[in-house]
Tab-separated table of C-alpha atoms in Angstrom:
chain	number	residue	atom	x	y	z
A	78	GLN	CA	-114.226	-26.082	15.093
A	79	VAL	CA	-113.037	-25.063	18.554
A	80	GLN	CA	-113.984	-27.049	21.678
A	81	LEU	CA	-114.948	-25.132	24.718
A	82	VAL	CA	-115.262	-26.718	28.628
A	83	GLU	CA	-115.897	-24.760	31.732
A	84	SER	CA	-116.123	-25.101	34.505
A	85	GLY	CA	-115.698	-23.395	38.560
A	86	GLY	CA	-119.050	-22.500	38.421
A	87	GLY	CA	-121.431	-23.108	42.065
A	88	LEU	CA	-123.296	-21.655	45.530
A	89	VAL	CA	-122.245	-17.813	46.447
A	90	GLN	CA	-123.718	-16.410	48.967
A	91	ALA	CA	-124.960	-12.606	48.355
A	92	GLY	CA	-121.893	-10.178	47.850
A	93	GLY	CA	-119.096	-13.372	48.072
A	94	SER	CA	-117.716	-13.281	44.593
A	95	LEU	CA	-116.986	-16.596	41.768
A	96	ARG	CA	-114.741	-16.624	38.709
A	97	VAL	CA	-115.393	-19.391	36.196
A	98	SER	CA	-112.898	-19.964	33.465
A	99	CYS	CA	-113.432	-22.055	30.299
A	100	ALA	CA	-111.232	-23.879	28.494
A	101	ALA	CA	-110.379	-24.551	25.082
A	102	SER	CA	-109.084	-26.287	22.394
A	103	GLY	CA	-109.356	-27.467	18.695
A	104	ARG	CA	-108.296	-24.115	16.180
A	105	THR	CA	-105.926	-21.696	17.466
A	106	PHE	CA	-107.563	-19.707	19.894
A	107	GLY	CA	-106.335	-16.556	19.313
A	108	TRP	CA	-108.282	-15.878	16.472
A	109	TYR	CA	-111.361	-16.069	18.385
A	110	THR	CA	-113.238	-13.428	19.865
A	111	MET	CA	-115.073	-14.623	22.963
A	112	ALA	CA	-117.956	-13.460	25.339
A	113	TRP	CA	-120.037	-14.786	28.917
A	114	PHE	CA	-124.059	-15.161	28.218
A	115	ARG	CA	-126.135	-16.909	30.765
A	116	GLN	CA	-129.554	-18.212	30.809
A	117	ALA	CA	-131.214	-18.076	33.989
A	118	PRO	CA	-134.550	-20.492	34.907
A	119	GLY	CA	-137.109	-18.976	32.507
A	120	LYS	CA	-135.525	-16.548	30.447
A	121	GLU	CA	-133.712	-15.866	27.436
A	122	ARG	CA	-129.711	-16.131	27.365
A	123	GLU	CA	-128.587	-12.812	27.850
A	124	PHE	CA	-124.702	-11.311	27.012
A	125	VAL	CA	-122.314	-10.935	29.848
A	126	ALA	CA	-118.804	-10.230	28.390
A	127	ALA	CA	-116.727	-10.218	26.119
A	128	VAL	CA	-113.166	-9.907	24.978
A	129	ALA	CA	-111.666	-9.044	22.083
A	130	TRP	CA	-109.117	-11.832	20.415
A	131	SER	CA	-106.084	-9.405	21.799
A	132	GLY	CA	-107.798	-8.969	25.171
A	133	GLY	CA	-107.132	-5.696	25.027
A	134	SER	CA	-111.265	-5.198	23.969
A	135	THR	CA	-113.866	-5.606	26.890
A	136	TYR	CA	-117.618	-4.947	26.606
A	137	TYR	CA	-120.218	-5.783	29.252
A	138	ALA	CA	-124.527	-5.592	30.110
A	139	ASP	CA	-124.711	-2.601	32.014
A	140	SER	CA	-125.838	-5.039	34.770
A	141	VAL	CA	-122.998	-6.345	35.417
A	142	LYS	CA	-120.400	-3.692	35.086
A	143	GLY	CA	-118.225	-2.559	36.948
A	144	ARG	CA	-118.844	-6.368	39.287
A	145	PHE	CA	-117.662	-8.945	36.453
A	146	THR	CA	-114.269	-8.544	34.373
A	147	ILE	CA	-113.484	-10.919	32.232
A	148	SER	CA	-110.599	-11.657	30.583
A	149	ARG	CA	-108.506	-13.927	28.402
A	150	ASP	CA	-104.912	-16.022	28.522
A	151	ASN	CA	-104.026	-17.058	25.201
A	152	ALA	CA	-100.901	-18.843	26.904
A	153	LYS	CA	-103.146	-20.886	28.171
A	154	ASN	CA	-106.073	-21.104	25.669
A	155	THR	CA	-108.106	-20.146	28.750
A	156	VAL	CA	-111.213	-17.732	29.432
A	157	TYR	CA	-111.958	-16.517	32.638
A	158	LEU	CA	-114.643	-15.148	34.366
A	159	GLN	CA	-114.434	-12.785	37.631
A	160	MET	CA	-117.417	-12.021	39.406
A	161	ASN	CA	-117.853	-10.221	42.821
A	162	SER	CA	-120.667	-8.100	44.434
A	163	LEU	CA	-122.909	-10.972	43.453
A	164	LYS	CA	-126.551	-10.735	43.647
A	165	PRO	CA	-129.502	-13.251	44.238
A	166	GLU	CA	-130.297	-11.907	40.907
A	167	ASP	CA	-127.036	-13.314	39.143
A	168	THR	CA	-128.043	-16.744	39.454
A	169	ALA	CA	-127.862	-19.004	36.143
A	170	VAL	CA	-126.682	-21.215	34.394
A	171	TYR	CA	-123.161	-19.426	32.380
A	172	TYR	CA	-122.091	-20.343	28.833
A	173	CYS	CA	-118.384	-19.553	27.354
A	174	ALA	CA	-119.084	-18.867	23.707
A	175	ALA	CA	-116.915	-18.114	20.580
A	176	THR	CA	-116.681	-15.720	17.189
A	177	GLU	CA	-114.473	-14.747	15.025
A	178	LEU	CA	-117.228	-11.863	14.241
A	179	PRO	CA	-115.857	-8.748	16.402
A	180	ILE	CA	-117.036	-8.507	20.110
A	181	ALA	CA	-120.758	-9.041	20.042
A	182	THR	CA	-123.431	-9.010	22.229
A	183	THR	CA	-126.155	-10.881	20.190
A	184	ALA	CA	-126.135	-14.903	20.890
A	185	ASN	CA	-126.471	-15.718	16.862
A	186	LYS	CA	-122.963	-13.914	16.108
A	187	TYR	CA	-120.894	-17.423	17.972
A	188	GLY	CA	-120.937	-20.467	16.882
A	189	TYR	CA	-119.056	-22.066	19.533
A	190	TRP	CA	-120.973	-22.787	22.778
A	191	GLY	CA	-119.625	-24.867	26.166
A	192	GLN	CA	-122.700	-27.680	28.183
A	193	GLY	CA	-122.441	-24.153	30.475
A	194	THR	CA	-122.322	-24.086	34.258
A	195	GLN	CA	-124.065	-23.576	36.976
A	196	VAL	CA	-123.244	-20.158	39.551
A	197	THR	CA	-126.334	-19.578	42.398
A	198	VAL	CA	-126.300	-16.762	44.737
A	199	SER	CA	-128.299	-17.556	47.832
A	200	SER	CA	-129.824	-13.900	49.005
């Protein structure tokens, strides 16, 4: 089992930056592929970014590529999502997720989820 707790969400103006964090506890954090998903009101949860256990491989949704950066610090059991050039359409609840599988973009591949943190981008 691994427990995930997100933090760092908030309100930011379009064009601004925000970093959200996800602290993990429980089983060895370094074993897991970590990802960020988001869900806007009335929409399905969508993949944002993922990072392999070593941090050496990352993958991004086309909608955030070049603007968002996912990283992890295994010594701190924490994964980060740095979000730059934010747009109003980035507004959503952002969820941290973990899986023992390789990087995947579908939510059903991830067995562990945080409670989410709200990110709101004003125009």
